[in-house]
Amino acid sequence: MRGALEGHAAPALVAAAALVVGGALLGGGGSQPIFWIGALAVAAAAAGLALRRASFGPAELALFACLAGLAAWSAATIVWSIEPDRSWDSFNRAAVYLAILALGALAGATPRIAAGLLAVLFAVTLAWALAGAVVP
């Protein structure tokens, strides 16, 4: 997302985005980690929106609208779903994706910073997985 913020990336938002992605990578599967990861993403994105003035282009707005539409559709399917709890889980997941997208867009990190953070997070995840396999 180019130019989501005027100026450079906000270090606190970049750190929050790294924390959310790191939690997603290291948190494992299941429904409990997504709540905490999603809550952190929503809180960080809300703080970013409150503290920074963001200006998104038409492509970014279209992406937000499509993901919000998917979340709304998932919520609407609860009404006629044969398993409404699965539809609710789908809505929760789409809402967390929307919060993480907003956080990433607000962070506005350069590709070099984002790639460096992702490389560190993947290395930590790989080391954690290997340590779990070697030392059970």
Short mmCIF file of C-alpha atoms in Angstrom, two decimals:
data_model
loop_
_atom_site.label_atom_id
_atom_site.label_comp_id
_atom_site.label_asym_id
_atom_site.label_seq_id
_atom_site.Cartn_x
_atom_site.Cartn_y
_atom_site.Cartn_z
CA MET A 1 0.00 0.00 0.00
CA ARG A 2 1.83 3.04 -1.16
CA GLY A 3 1.57 6.30 0.66
CA ALA A 4 -0.86 5.22 3.33
CA LEU A 5 0.62 7.81 5.65
CA GLU A 6 2.16 11.14 5.01
CA GLY A 7 5.82 10.95 5.87
CA HIS A 8 7.59 7.84 7.05
CA ALA A 9 6.28 4.74 8.74
CA ALA A 10 5.19 5.15 12.32
CA PRO A 11 7.58 3.00 14.38
CA ALA A 12 4.89 2.09 16.91
CA LEU A 13 2.53 0.89 14.16
CA VAL A 14 5.30 -1.10 12.49
CA ALA A 15 6.12 -2.71 15.84
CA ALA A 16 2.43 -3.48 16.44
CA ALA A 17 2.16 -5.04 12.97
CA ALA A 18 5.27 -7.14 13.66
CA LEU A 19 3.78 -8.23 16.99
CA VAL A 20 0.50 -9.24 15.34
CA VAL A 21 2.24 -11.19 12.55
CA GLY A 22 4.63 -12.77 15.06
CA GLY A 23 1.68 -13.82 17.22
CA ALA A 24 -0.02 -15.34 14.21
CA LEU A 25 3.13 -17.24 13.24
CA LEU A 26 3.99 -18.48 16.72
CA GLY A 27 0.46 -18.72 18.15
CA GLY A 28 -0.37 -21.95 16.40
CA GLY A 29 -3.80 -23.09 15.32
CA GLY A 30 -7.07 -23.10 17.16
CA SER A 31 -9.69 -20.52 17.98
CA GLN A 32 -8.15 -18.98 21.10
CA PRO A 33 -5.05 -17.36 19.50
CA ILE A 34 -7.13 -15.67 16.80
CA PHE A 35 -9.09 -13.78 19.46
CA TRP A 36 -5.98 -12.28 21.04
CA ILE A 37 -4.29 -11.63 17.70
CA GLY A 38 -7.47 -10.06 16.37
CA ALA A 39 -8.00 -7.98 19.51
CA LEU A 40 -4.44 -6.67 19.28
CA ALA A 41 -4.84 -5.93 15.56
CA VAL A 42 -8.14 -4.10 16.11
CA ALA A 43 -6.74 -2.07 19.01
CA ALA A 44 -3.56 -1.15 17.11
CA ALA A 45 -5.48 -0.26 13.93
CA ALA A 46 -7.96 1.86 15.92
CA ALA A 47 -5.09 3.65 17.66
CA GLY A 48 -3.39 4.18 14.31
CA LEU A 49 -6.56 5.65 12.80
CA ALA A 50 -7.01 7.91 15.83
CA LEU A 51 -3.43 9.14 15.87
CA ARG A 52 -2.53 9.37 12.19
CA ARG A 53 -4.24 10.87 9.19
CA ALA A 54 -4.35 8.21 6.49
CA SER A 55 -5.02 8.87 2.83
CA PHE A 56 -5.76 5.81 0.74
CA GLY A 57 -6.05 5.62 -3.03
CA PRO A 58 -8.87 3.99 -4.98
CA ALA A 59 -7.11 0.61 -5.13
CA GLU A 60 -6.65 0.50 -1.36
CA LEU A 61 -10.25 1.56 -0.75
CA ALA A 62 -11.48 -1.12 -3.17
CA LEU A 63 -9.47 -3.75 -1.29
CA PHE A 64 -10.92 -2.62 2.04
CA ALA A 65 -14.44 -2.61 0.58
CA CYS A 66 -14.08 -6.12 -0.86
CA LEU A 67 -12.80 -7.56 2.41
CA ALA A 68 -15.50 -5.72 4.39
CA GLY A 69 -18.08 -7.13 1.96
CA LEU A 70 -16.75 -10.63 2.55
CA ALA A 71 -17.02 -10.12 6.31
CA ALA A 72 -20.59 -8.79 5.94
CA TRP A 73 -21.55 -11.73 3.74
CA SER A 74 -20.10 -14.17 6.27
CA ALA A 75 -22.14 -12.47 8.99
CA ALA A 76 -25.31 -12.62 6.87
CA THR A 77 -24.93 -16.35 6.26
CA ILE A 78 -25.39 -16.99 9.98
CA VAL A 79 -29.14 -16.52 9.43
CA TRP A 80 -29.61 -19.48 7.06
CA SER A 81 -26.55 -21.58 7.78
CA ILE A 82 -26.97 -25.21 8.81
CA GLU A 83 -23.98 -24.68 11.14
CA PRO A 84 -24.17 -21.06 12.29
CA ASP A 85 -21.14 -21.42 14.55
CA ARG A 86 -18.95 -22.11 11.51
CA SER A 87 -20.37 -19.03 9.78
CA TRP A 88 -19.62 -17.01 12.92
CA ASP A 89 -16.03 -18.32 12.87
CA SER A 90 -15.76 -17.28 9.22
CA PHE A 91 -16.99 -13.79 10.06
CA ASN A 92 -14.52 -13.50 12.95
CA ARG A 93 -11.66 -14.56 10.70
CA ALA A 94 -12.64 -12.05 7.99
CA ALA A 95 -12.92 -9.28 10.59
CA VAL A 96 -9.43 -10.09 11.90
CA TYR A 97 -8.08 -10.08 8.33
CA LEU A 98 -9.64 -6.65 7.82
CA ALA A 99 -8.03 -5.34 11.02
CA ILE A 100 -4.64 -6.74 10.04
CA LEU A 101 -4.96 -5.21 6.56
CA ALA A 102 -5.81 -1.83 8.10
CA LEU A 103 -2.88 -2.09 10.49
CA GLY A 104 -0.50 -2.95 7.67
CA ALA A 105 -1.80 -0.10 5.53
CA LEU A 106 -1.50 2.36 8.40
CA ALA A 107 2.01 1.22 9.30
CA GLY A 108 3.18 2.19 5.82
CA ALA A 109 6.56 0.53 6.21
CA THR A 110 8.93 0.59 3.27
CA PRO A 111 9.39 -2.72 1.45
CA ARG A 112 12.91 -3.03 2.89
CA ILE A 113 11.68 -2.67 6.50
CA ALA A 114 8.74 -5.02 5.92
CA ALA A 115 10.96 -7.65 4.29
CA GLY A 116 13.49 -7.42 7.10
CA LEU A 117 10.82 -7.83 9.78
CA LEU A 118 9.25 -10.76 7.96
CA ALA A 119 12.64 -12.43 7.57
CA VAL A 120 13.30 -12.10 11.31
CA LEU A 121 9.82 -13.39 12.19
CA PHE A 122 10.13 -16.38 9.86
CA ALA A 123 13.59 -17.17 11.25
CA VAL A 124 12.25 -17.10 14.81
CA THR A 125 9.32 -19.31 13.77
CA LEU A 126 11.64 -21.77 12.05
CA ALA A 127 13.98 -21.88 15.05
CA TRP A 128 11.01 -22.45 17.37
CA ALA A 129 9.70 -25.28 15.18
CA LEU A 130 13.11 -26.94 14.94
CA ALA A 131 13.67 -26.60 18.68
CA GLY A 132 10.29 -28.25 19.27
CA ALA A 133 11.25 -31.15 17.00
CA VAL A 134 14.75 -31.62 18.42
CA VAL A 135 13.90 -31.10 22.11
CA PRO A 136 10.35 -32.35 22.62
#
